């Protein structure tokens, strides 16, 4: 069993991986090039469901279902141990005027998920602030959102309380250390950190780091911009999604509206065009937001991957090196299951689900 594990990347995936491993290994070191949790994990919306779950492969669905069922107890556990509430907020989700509504309903029947068509008048009764003109709605009860900046803060506090976990922020990893045919640590600007196992969970930067070994990991940055409004606490009772844009209510009345999908490299600059586009979508979806103040506008970089299927498992030909990355738009959704599965693999336990769809072997160039 591993005695010292180094995790490269301190987003939700890296932090939760550390949290899950800490009880079973001697030492865990989490390294992040900036502050932990300040990249994609902080920037996302936190819907605990893929935006269109029926459009994904069974591999993504399996992780999503496990995570959705687990999130409430994770939130309670973190709140109890840290005093920081990640605010797992169950609101349900309405999809409006979907082109593939029939496929969505067929998927729900097949997967036994609580998604059903509802009369549009029922949607307007449930969400009176909804904009006019929508004709069709489907609704999934039980869908939650997690307040991702608070989830990160809670995970960080939980890890800081563990004596065998070290968080190293502003720690730039420049490569991997090899000895005797295996990876035995990471090279930083301040020297080597030795490890029995190294876990690469560096989000959109994971591909660049693996390239130092001559391996092509098809994970690339995909920019997403969001805006934030402040409304009354009871303004929006449910999450709503139409024309690829969504509105997410937080418990205190903040409303997130997102998001763009842009291939712009590592540029995270918020743009005026995106701001106007997001505001127009917000007002079309919820007209009262036209009178609300935009209190935040930011961009983050998703770790884009083919079909959104993450890489979880050993890197072939590099003993001691592992991946838990490439979750694309669903890092927060898939984190609990991904990190539980990863821990099962590293520690040699019976995996919670079949790990083969996520195995790096055969998927790297």
mmCIF file of C-alpha atoms in Angstrom:
data_model
loop_
_atom_site.group_PDB
_atom_site.id
_atom_site.type_symbol
_atom_site.label_atom_id
_atom_site.label_comp_id
_atom_site.label_asym_id
_atom_site.label_seq_id
_atom_site.Cartn_x
_atom_site.Cartn_y
_atom_site.Cartn_z
ATOM 1 C CA UNK A 1 0.000 0.000 0.000
ATOM 2 C CA UNK A 2 1.137 3.544 -0.725
ATOM 3 C CA UNK A 3 2.825 5.393 2.086
ATOM 4 C CA UNK A 4 3.134 8.798 0.468
ATOM 5 C CA UNK A 5 0.854 10.080 -2.283
ATOM 6 C CA UNK A 6 1.385 13.337 -4.155
ATOM 7 C CA UNK A 7 -1.665 14.797 -5.904
ATOM 8 C CA UNK A 8 -0.977 17.317 -8.659
ATOM 9 C CA UNK A 9 -3.909 19.723 -8.801
ATOM 10 C CA UNK A 10 -6.048 21.074 -5.988
ATOM 11 C CA UNK A 11 -9.469 21.400 -7.570
ATOM 12 C CA UNK A 12 -12.463 19.480 -6.265
ATOM 13 C CA UNK A 13 -11.152 16.275 -7.872
ATOM 14 C CA UNK A 14 -7.705 16.611 -6.268
ATOM 15 C CA UNK A 15 -9.068 17.719 -2.875
ATOM 16 C CA UNK A 16 -11.691 14.980 -2.693
ATOM 17 C CA UNK A 17 -9.130 12.392 -3.827
ATOM 18 C CA UNK A 18 -6.940 13.490 -0.915
ATOM 19 C CA UNK A 19 -9.885 13.433 1.486
ATOM 20 C CA UNK A 20 -10.764 9.863 0.463
ATOM 21 C CA UNK A 21 -7.183 8.568 0.657
ATOM 22 C CA UNK A 22 -6.107 10.249 3.899
ATOM 23 C CA UNK A 23 -7.413 7.549 6.242
ATOM 24 C CA UNK A 24 -5.611 4.757 4.370
ATOM 25 C CA UNK A 25 -2.158 6.142 3.552
ATOM 26 C CA UNK A 26 0.626 7.612 5.654
ATOM 27 C CA UNK A 27 0.860 10.963 3.952
ATOM 28 C CA UNK A 28 -0.863 12.982 1.224
ATOM 29 C CA UNK A 29 0.592 16.113 -0.368
ATOM 30 C CA UNK A 30 -1.648 18.210 -2.638
ATOM 31 C CA UNK A 31 0.194 20.621 -4.945
ATOM 32 C CA UNK A 32 -1.514 23.398 -6.876
ATOM 33 C CA UNK A 33 0.036 26.015 -9.141
ATOM 34 C CA UNK A 34 -2.232 28.658 -7.545
ATOM 35 C CA UNK A 35 -4.695 28.582 -4.687
ATOM 36 C CA UNK A 36 -6.548 25.302 -4.283
ATOM 37 C CA UNK A 37 -9.980 25.208 -5.864
ATOM 38 C CA UNK A 38 -9.711 28.551 -7.649
ATOM 39 C CA UNK A 39 -9.898 27.295 -11.227
ATOM 40 C CA UNK A 40 -12.732 25.309 -12.828
ATOM 41 C CA UNK A 41 -14.043 24.090 -9.463
ATOM 42 C CA UNK A 42 -14.675 27.653 -8.295
ATOM 43 C CA UNK A 43 -15.951 28.935 -11.628
ATOM 44 C CA UNK A 44 -18.658 26.385 -12.443
ATOM 45 C CA UNK A 45 -22.345 26.383 -11.642
ATOM 46 C CA UNK A 46 -22.485 23.322 -9.423
ATOM 47 C CA UNK A 47 -25.548 21.561 -10.876
ATOM 48 C CA UNK A 48 -25.402 17.994 -9.565
ATOM 49 C CA UNK A 49 -26.414 16.577 -12.941
ATOM 50 C CA UNK A 50 -25.013 16.730 -16.444
ATOM 51 C CA UNK A 51 -26.906 19.479 -18.281
ATOM 52 C CA UNK A 52 -28.379 16.917 -20.679
ATOM 53 C CA UNK A 53 -27.754 13.545 -19.021
ATOM 54 C CA UNK A 54 -29.402 11.535 -21.795
ATOM 55 C CA UNK A 55 -26.836 12.791 -24.311
ATOM 56 C CA UNK A 56 -23.920 11.158 -22.489
ATOM 57 C CA UNK A 57 -22.439 7.692 -22.632
ATOM 58 C CA UNK A 58 -23.231 5.047 -20.000
ATOM 59 C CA UNK A 59 -19.741 5.687 -18.577
ATOM 60 C CA UNK A 60 -20.654 9.257 -17.592
ATOM 61 C CA UNK A 61 -24.137 8.204 -16.466
ATOM 62 C CA UNK A 62 -22.758 5.584 -14.071
ATOM 63 C CA UNK A 63 -20.548 8.135 -12.299
ATOM 64 C CA UNK A 64 -23.283 10.779 -12.276
ATOM 65 C CA UNK A 65 -25.892 8.516 -10.685
ATOM 66 C CA UNK A 66 -23.561 7.406 -7.900
ATOM 67 C CA UNK A 67 -22.515 10.997 -7.174
ATOM 68 C CA UNK A 68 -26.046 12.400 -7.195
ATOM 69 C CA UNK A 69 -27.116 9.881 -4.578
ATOM 70 C CA UNK A 70 -23.995 10.533 -2.465
ATOM 71 C CA UNK A 71 -23.824 14.342 -2.485
ATOM 72 C CA UNK A 72 -26.275 15.043 0.364
ATOM 73 C CA UNK A 73 -24.313 12.909 2.834
ATOM 74 C CA UNK A 74 -21.014 14.358 1.632
ATOM 75 C CA UNK A 75 -22.368 17.864 2.229
ATOM 76 C CA UNK A 76 -23.598 16.930 5.709
ATOM 77 C CA UNK A 77 -20.301 15.259 6.617
ATOM 78 C CA UNK A 78 -18.218 18.251 5.536
ATOM 79 C CA UNK A 79 -20.535 20.732 7.278
ATOM 80 C CA UNK A 80 -20.418 18.720 10.507
ATOM 81 C CA UNK A 81 -16.624 18.460 10.513
ATOM 82 C CA UNK A 82 -15.716 21.981 9.318
ATOM 83 C CA UNK A 83 -18.647 24.288 10.042
ATOM 84 C CA UNK A 84 -18.602 25.322 6.353
ATOM 85 C CA UNK A 85 -21.822 24.310 4.606
ATOM 86 C CA UNK A 86 -21.337 23.374 0.919
ATOM 87 C CA UNK A 87 -25.068 24.095 0.518
ATOM 88 C CA UNK A 88 -26.275 21.037 -1.345
ATOM 89 C CA UNK A 89 -29.549 22.677 -2.384
ATOM 90 C CA UNK A 90 -32.226 20.366 -3.832
ATOM 91 C CA UNK A 91 -34.475 22.345 -6.174
ATOM 92 C CA UNK A 92 -35.256 20.094 -9.132
ATOM 93 C CA UNK A 93 -34.605 21.152 -12.723
ATOM 94 C CA UNK A 94 -36.918 22.168 -15.582
ATOM 95 C CA UNK A 95 -35.800 21.771 -19.201
ATOM 96 C CA UNK A 96 -37.821 23.911 -21.599
ATOM 97 C CA UNK A 97 -38.595 23.369 -25.297
ATOM 98 C CA UNK A 98 -36.095 20.565 -25.832
ATOM 99 C CA UNK A 99 -35.580 19.305 -29.371
ATOM 100 C CA UNK A 100 -34.797 15.823 -28.074
ATOM 101 C CA UNK A 101 -37.491 15.561 -25.402
ATOM 102 C CA UNK A 102 -38.485 12.064 -26.588
ATOM 103 C CA UNK A 103 -34.904 10.844 -26.172
ATOM 104 C CA UNK A 104 -34.769 12.384 -22.692
ATOM 105 C CA UNK A 105 -37.946 10.619 -21.594
ATOM 106 C CA UNK A 106 -36.809 7.305 -23.079
ATOM 107 C CA UNK A 107 -33.499 7.625 -21.228
ATOM 108 C CA UNK A 108 -35.291 8.353 -17.958
ATOM 109 C CA UNK A 109 -37.500 5.284 -18.341
ATOM 110 C CA UNK A 110 -34.490 3.115 -19.172
ATOM 111 C CA UNK A 111 -32.363 4.454 -16.304
ATOM 112 C CA UNK A 112 -35.210 4.688 -13.769
ATOM 113 C CA UNK A 113 -34.616 8.399 -13.155
ATOM 114 C CA UNK A 114 -37.397 10.712 -11.907
ATOM 115 C CA UNK A 115 -37.665 12.774 -15.088
ATOM 116 C CA UNK A 116 -41.066 13.297 -16.713
ATOM 117 C CA UNK A 117 -42.972 15.585 -19.034
ATOM 118 C CA UNK A 118 -45.090 18.209 -17.282
ATOM 119 C CA UNK A 119 -47.807 20.466 -18.619
ATOM 120 C CA UNK A 120 -46.323 23.872 -19.424
ATOM 121 C CA UNK A 121 -48.925 25.504 -17.181
ATOM 122 C CA UNK A 122 -47.577 23.459 -14.277
ATOM 123 C CA UNK A 123 -44.077 24.744 -15.017
ATOM 124 C CA UNK A 124 -45.330 28.350 -14.971
ATOM 125 C CA UNK A 125 -47.213 27.674 -11.722
ATOM 126 C CA UNK A 126 -44.046 26.272 -10.137
ATOM 127 C CA UNK A 127 -41.761 29.002 -11.538
ATOM 128 C CA UNK A 128 -43.905 32.149 -11.892
ATOM 129 C CA UNK A 129 -40.918 34.303 -12.943
ATOM 130 C CA UNK A 130 -40.353 32.206 -16.069
ATOM 131 C CA UNK A 131 -40.348 34.145 -19.331
ATOM 132 C CA UNK A 132 -43.284 33.908 -21.751
ATOM 133 C CA UNK A 133 -43.633 31.714 -24.805
ATOM 134 C CA UNK A 134 -42.319 28.354 -23.654
ATOM 135 C CA UNK A 135 -44.445 25.453 -24.874
ATOM 136 C CA UNK A 136 -42.957 22.245 -23.478
ATOM 137 C CA UNK A 137 -41.293 21.270 -20.211
ATOM 138 C CA UNK A 138 -39.761 18.221 -18.599
ATOM 139 C CA UNK A 139 -38.849 18.130 -14.943
ATOM 140 C CA UNK A 140 -36.507 16.046 -12.813
ATOM 141 C CA UNK A 141 -37.195 16.115 -9.109
ATOM 142 C CA UNK A 142 -34.374 15.725 -6.629
ATOM 143 C CA UNK A 143 -31.694 17.469 -8.709
ATOM 144 C CA UNK A 144 -29.523 19.586 -6.443
ATOM 145 C CA UNK A 145 -26.897 22.233 -6.891
ATOM 146 C CA UNK A 146 -23.865 22.584 -4.689
ATOM 147 C CA UNK A 147 -22.347 25.980 -3.940
ATOM 148 C CA UNK A 148 -18.991 25.082 -5.384
ATOM 149 C CA UNK A 149 -16.850 27.853 -3.808
ATOM 150 C CA UNK A 150 -18.168 26.731 -0.419
ATOM 151 C CA UNK A 151 -17.575 23.072 -1.277
ATOM 152 C CA UNK A 152 -13.943 23.910 -2.040
ATOM 153 C CA UNK A 153 -13.644 25.933 1.173
ATOM 154 C CA UNK A 154 -15.129 23.075 3.179
ATOM 155 C CA UNK A 155 -12.851 20.451 1.605
ATOM 156 C CA UNK A 156 -9.822 22.660 2.205
ATOM 157 C CA UNK A 157 -10.755 23.105 5.867
ATOM 158 C CA UNK A 158 -11.327 19.361 6.268
ATOM 159 C CA UNK A 159 -7.908 18.576 4.800
ATOM 160 C CA UNK A 160 -6.134 21.230 6.857
ATOM 161 C CA UNK A 161 -7.482 19.527 9.981
ATOM 162 C CA UNK A 162 -5.879 16.199 9.029
ATOM 163 C CA UNK A 163 -2.341 15.785 10.408
ATOM 164 C CA UNK A 164 -1.119 13.640 7.507
ATOM 165 C CA UNK A 165 -2.271 15.978 4.698
ATOM 166 C CA UNK A 166 -0.226 18.915 3.375
ATOM 167 C CA UNK A 167 -1.593 21.509 0.968
ATOM 168 C CA UNK A 168 1.107 23.213 -1.067
ATOM 169 C CA UNK A 169 -0.339 26.192 -2.892
ATOM 170 C CA UNK A 170 1.570 28.235 -5.502
ATOM 171 C CA UNK A 171 3.636 25.111 -6.125
ATOM 172 C CA UNK A 172 4.510 24.796 -9.806
ATOM 173 C CA UNK A 173 5.126 21.234 -10.980
ATOM 174 C CA UNK A 174 7.620 21.105 -13.840
ATOM 175 C CA UNK A 175 7.820 17.339 -14.371
ATOM 176 C CA UNK A 176 7.899 13.855 -12.935
ATOM 177 C CA UNK A 177 10.806 12.061 -11.266
ATOM 178 C CA UNK A 178 11.716 8.544 -12.469
ATOM 179 C CA UNK A 179 13.807 5.956 -10.673
ATOM 180 C CA UNK A 180 14.156 2.294 -11.499
ATOM 181 C CA UNK A 181 11.445 2.317 -14.134
ATOM 182 C CA UNK A 182 8.751 3.991 -12.032
ATOM 183 C CA UNK A 183 7.561 7.477 -11.144
ATOM 184 C CA UNK A 184 8.855 8.305 -7.672
ATOM 185 C CA UNK A 185 7.847 11.928 -7.255
ATOM 186 C CA UNK A 186 7.392 15.314 -8.842
ATOM 187 C CA UNK A 187 9.838 18.051 -9.710
ATOM 188 C CA UNK A 188 8.866 21.499 -8.451
ATOM 189 C CA UNK A 189 10.578 24.845 -8.759
ATOM 190 C CA UNK A 190 11.655 24.337 -5.134
ATOM 191 C CA UNK A 191 12.940 20.779 -5.499
ATOM 192 C CA UNK A 192 11.639 17.218 -5.567
ATOM 193 C CA UNK A 193 8.662 15.895 -3.625
ATOM 194 C CA UNK A 194 9.085 12.131 -3.315
ATOM 195 C CA UNK A 195 6.096 9.810 -3.505
ATOM 196 C CA UNK A 196 5.132 6.174 -3.758
ATOM 197 C CA UNK A 197 2.296 7.218 -6.057
ATOM 198 C CA UNK A 198 1.647 10.415 -8.010
ATOM 199 C CA UNK A 199 -1.894 11.382 -9.031
ATOM 200 C CA UNK A 200 -2.419 13.841 -11.889
ATOM 201 C CA UNK A 201 -5.646 15.806 -11.267
ATOM 202 C CA UNK A 202 -4.648 19.107 -12.802
ATOM 203 C CA UNK A 203 -7.813 19.873 -14.755
ATOM 204 C CA UNK A 204 -7.227 21.664 -18.054
ATOM 205 C CA UNK A 205 -3.457 21.585 -17.429
ATOM 206 C CA UNK A 206 -3.249 17.780 -17.131
ATOM 207 C CA UNK A 207 -2.420 17.246 -20.799
ATOM 208 C CA UNK A 208 0.503 19.681 -20.679
ATOM 209 C CA UNK A 209 2.022 17.883 -17.689
ATOM 210 C CA UNK A 210 1.661 14.432 -19.218
ATOM 211 C CA UNK A 211 3.293 15.719 -22.388
ATOM 212 C CA UNK A 212 6.557 15.990 -20.398
ATOM 213 C CA UNK A 213 6.563 12.172 -20.542
ATOM 214 C CA UNK A 214 5.899 12.119 -24.280
ATOM 215 C CA UNK A 215 2.282 11.058 -23.745
ATOM 216 C CA UNK A 216 -0.650 12.725 -25.498
ATOM 217 C CA UNK A 217 -3.631 13.141 -23.175
ATOM 218 C CA UNK A 218 -6.527 14.697 -25.128
ATOM 219 C CA UNK A 219 -7.541 17.124 -22.386
ATOM 220 C CA UNK A 220 -7.718 20.773 -23.392
ATOM 221 C CA UNK A 221 -8.996 24.007 -21.853
ATOM 222 C CA UNK A 222 -12.555 24.994 -22.794
ATOM 223 C CA UNK A 223 -13.510 28.434 -21.539
ATOM 224 C CA UNK A 224 -16.842 29.062 -19.862
ATOM 225 C CA UNK A 225 -18.201 32.421 -18.708
ATOM 226 C CA UNK A 226 -20.870 32.955 -16.045
ATOM 227 C CA UNK A 227 -22.757 35.895 -14.567
ATOM 228 C CA UNK A 228 -24.273 36.302 -11.109
ATOM 229 C CA UNK A 229 -27.353 38.269 -10.027
ATOM 230 C CA UNK A 230 -28.628 39.036 -6.532
ATOM 231 C CA UNK A 231 -32.373 38.624 -6.006
ATOM 232 C CA UNK A 232 -34.778 37.869 -3.172
ATOM 233 C CA UNK A 233 -34.245 34.506 -1.506
ATOM 234 C CA UNK A 234 -37.509 33.110 -2.878
ATOM 235 C CA UNK A 235 -37.139 34.557 -6.395
ATOM 236 C CA UNK A 236 -36.371 31.303 -8.225
ATOM 237 C CA UNK A 237 -37.646 28.060 -6.657
ATOM 238 C CA UNK A 238 -36.108 25.677 -9.228
ATOM 239 C CA UNK A 239 -33.244 25.474 -11.681
ATOM 240 C CA UNK A 240 -34.312 26.127 -15.270
ATOM 241 C CA UNK A 241 -32.589 25.435 -18.588
ATOM 242 C CA UNK A 242 -33.483 26.534 -22.120
ATOM 243 C CA UNK A 243 -31.527 26.980 -25.362
ATOM 244 C CA UNK A 244 -28.335 25.753 -23.746
ATOM 245 C CA UNK A 245 -28.375 28.348 -20.956
ATOM 246 C CA UNK A 246 -29.377 27.768 -17.345
ATOM 247 C CA UNK A 247 -30.265 29.662 -14.188
ATOM 248 C CA UNK A 248 -29.293 28.259 -10.778
ATOM 249 C CA UNK A 249 -30.713 29.612 -7.504
ATOM 250 C CA UNK A 250 -28.561 29.698 -4.382
ATOM 251 C CA UNK A 251 -30.250 29.670 -0.994
ATOM 252 C CA UNK A 252 -29.514 33.346 -0.339
ATOM 253 C CA UNK A 253 -31.064 34.615 -3.574
ATOM 254 C CA UNK A 254 -27.976 34.722 -5.767
ATOM 255 C CA UNK A 255 -28.806 33.498 -9.275
ATOM 256 C CA UNK A 256 -26.065 32.118 -11.544
ATOM 257 C CA UNK A 257 -26.622 32.200 -15.301
ATOM 258 C CA UNK A 258 -24.308 30.338 -17.655
ATOM 259 C CA UNK A 259 -22.512 29.500 -19.653
ATOM 260 C CA UNK A 260 -20.445 29.945 -22.772
ATOM 261 C CA UNK A 261 -18.372 27.269 -24.513
ATOM 262 C CA UNK A 262 -15.225 28.784 -26.034
ATOM 263 C CA UNK A 263 -12.003 27.324 -27.359
ATOM 264 C CA UNK A 264 -9.608 30.131 -26.457
ATOM 265 C CA UNK A 265 -6.592 28.327 -25.018
ATOM 266 C CA UNK A 266 -5.723 29.358 -21.472
ATOM 267 C CA UNK A 267 -7.263 32.815 -21.767
ATOM 268 C CA UNK A 268 -9.666 33.363 -18.862
ATOM 269 C CA UNK A 269 -10.495 36.987 -19.580
ATOM 270 C CA UNK A 270 -14.231 37.758 -19.254
ATOM 271 C CA UNK A 271 -15.501 39.456 -22.408
ATOM 272 C CA UNK A 272 -18.135 42.091 -23.083
ATOM 273 C CA UNK A 273 -19.699 39.978 -25.848
ATOM 274 C CA UNK A 274 -20.223 37.075 -23.467
ATOM 275 C CA UNK A 275 -21.620 39.391 -20.807
ATOM 276 C CA UNK A 276 -24.237 40.750 -23.209
ATOM 277 C CA UNK A 277 -25.084 37.293 -24.528
ATOM 278 C CA UNK A 278 -25.511 35.878 -21.012
ATOM 279 C CA UNK A 279 -27.601 38.860 -19.900
ATOM 280 C CA UNK A 280 -29.871 38.447 -22.949
ATOM 281 C CA UNK A 281 -30.311 34.749 -22.159
ATOM 282 C CA UNK A 282 -31.010 35.564 -18.517
ATOM 283 C CA UNK A 283 -33.718 38.092 -19.359
ATOM 284 C CA UNK A 284 -35.320 35.775 -21.929
ATOM 285 C CA UNK A 285 -35.417 32.983 -19.345
ATOM 286 C CA UNK A 286 -36.361 35.161 -16.346
ATOM 287 C CA UNK A 287 -37.475 38.654 -17.463
ATOM 288 C CA UNK A 288 -37.299 40.134 -13.952
ATOM 289 C CA UNK A 289 -33.512 39.764 -14.123
ATOM 290 C CA UNK A 290 -33.584 42.739 -16.492
ATOM 291 C CA UNK A 291 -33.974 44.917 -13.396
ATOM 292 C CA UNK A 292 -31.474 42.980 -11.287
ATOM 293 C CA UNK A 293 -27.856 43.961 -10.827
ATOM 294 C CA UNK A 294 -25.099 41.774 -12.252
ATOM 295 C CA UNK A 295 -22.881 41.347 -9.190
ATOM 296 C CA UNK A 296 -20.332 39.029 -10.782
ATOM 297 C CA UNK A 297 -18.947 37.990 -14.176
ATOM 298 C CA UNK A 298 -16.081 35.542 -14.537
ATOM 299 C CA UNK A 299 -14.584 32.814 -16.710
ATOM 300 C CA UNK A 300 -13.106 29.411 -15.982
ATOM 301 C CA UNK A 301 -11.392 26.665 -17.958
ATOM 302 C CA UNK A 302 -13.033 23.261 -18.166
ATOM 303 C CA UNK A 303 -10.830 20.202 -18.788
ATOM 304 C CA UNK A 304 -12.306 19.222 -22.148
ATOM 305 C CA UNK A 305 -12.086 15.527 -23.058
ATOM 306 C CA UNK A 306 -13.518 13.226 -25.755
ATOM 307 C CA UNK A 307 -17.186 12.508 -24.918
ATOM 308 C CA UNK A 308 -16.575 13.964 -21.459
ATOM 309 C CA UNK A 309 -15.341 10.599 -20.165
ATOM 310 C CA UNK A 310 -12.697 11.151 -17.476
ATOM 311 C CA UNK A 311 -9.397 9.323 -17.194
ATOM 312 C CA UNK A 312 -9.257 7.356 -13.941
ATOM 313 C CA UNK A 313 -6.532 4.794 -13.282
ATOM 314 C CA UNK A 314 -2.892 3.868 -13.890
ATOM 315 C CA UNK A 315 -0.804 5.386 -16.671
ATOM 316 C CA UNK A 316 0.503 2.418 -18.685
ATOM 317 C CA UNK A 317 4.265 2.151 -18.840
ATOM 318 C CA UNK A 318 4.785 4.569 -15.933
ATOM 319 C CA UNK A 319 4.390 2.612 -12.716
ATOM 320 C CA UNK A 320 3.406 4.829 -9.807
ATOM 321 C CA UNK A 321 1.646 7.447 -11.967
ATOM 322 C CA UNK A 322 -2.144 7.718 -11.943
ATOM 323 C CA UNK A 323 -4.780 9.916 -13.580
ATOM 324 C CA UNK A 324 -8.022 11.331 -12.211
ATOM 325 C CA UNK A 325 -8.774 14.099 -14.698
ATOM 326 C CA UNK A 326 -10.578 15.128 -17.882
ATOM 327 C CA UNK A 327 -14.101 15.518 -16.476
ATOM 328 C CA UNK A 328 -14.957 18.328 -18.951
ATOM 329 C CA UNK A 329 -18.287 19.978 -17.990
ATOM 330 C CA UNK A 330 -19.096 17.574 -15.177
ATOM 331 C CA UNK A 331 -16.244 17.717 -12.681
ATOM 332 C CA UNK A 332 -18.468 18.763 -9.781
ATOM 333 C CA UNK A 333 -21.176 16.288 -10.785
ATOM 334 C CA UNK A 334 -18.826 13.335 -11.114
ATOM 335 C CA UNK A 335 -16.345 14.143 -8.332
ATOM 336 C CA UNK A 336 -17.693 11.932 -5.514
ATOM 337 C CA UNK A 337 -17.913 8.821 -7.694
ATOM 338 C CA UNK A 338 -14.661 9.525 -9.565
ATOM 339 C CA UNK A 339 -12.703 9.991 -6.354
ATOM 340 C CA UNK A 340 -14.277 6.966 -4.671
ATOM 341 C CA UNK A 341 -13.490 4.826 -7.717
ATOM 342 C CA UNK A 342 -9.963 6.207 -7.841
ATOM 343 C CA UNK A 343 -9.397 5.355 -4.172
ATOM 344 C CA UNK A 344 -10.708 1.841 -4.773
ATOM 345 C CA UNK A 345 -8.197 1.351 -7.598
ATOM 346 C CA UNK A 346 -5.196 2.821 -5.765
ATOM 347 C CA UNK A 347 -5.904 0.916 -2.561
ATOM 348 C CA UNK A 348 -6.833 -2.363 -4.237
ATOM 349 C CA UNK A 349 -10.452 -2.417 -3.062
ATOM 350 C CA UNK A 350 -13.502 -3.694 -4.916
ATOM 351 C CA UNK A 351 -14.431 -0.780 -7.224
ATOM 352 C CA UNK A 352 -17.850 0.857 -6.826
ATOM 353 C CA UNK A 353 -18.489 0.561 -10.590
ATOM 354 C CA UNK A 354 -16.747 -1.061 -13.537
ATOM 355 C CA UNK A 355 -13.518 0.961 -13.975
ATOM 356 C CA UNK A 356 -12.741 -0.139 -17.541
ATOM 357 C CA UNK A 357 -14.403 2.770 -19.446
ATOM 358 C CA UNK A 358 -12.173 5.269 -17.618
ATOM 359 C CA UNK A 359 -8.869 3.393 -17.823
ATOM 360 C CA UNK A 360 -6.090 5.476 -19.439
ATOM 361 C CA UNK A 361 -4.748 2.392 -21.205
ATOM 362 C CA UNK A 362 -5.580 2.564 -24.898
ATOM 363 C CA UNK A 363 -6.825 6.158 -24.609
ATOM 364 C CA UNK A 364 -3.473 7.989 -24.581
ATOM 365 C CA UNK A 365 -1.392 8.897 -27.594
#
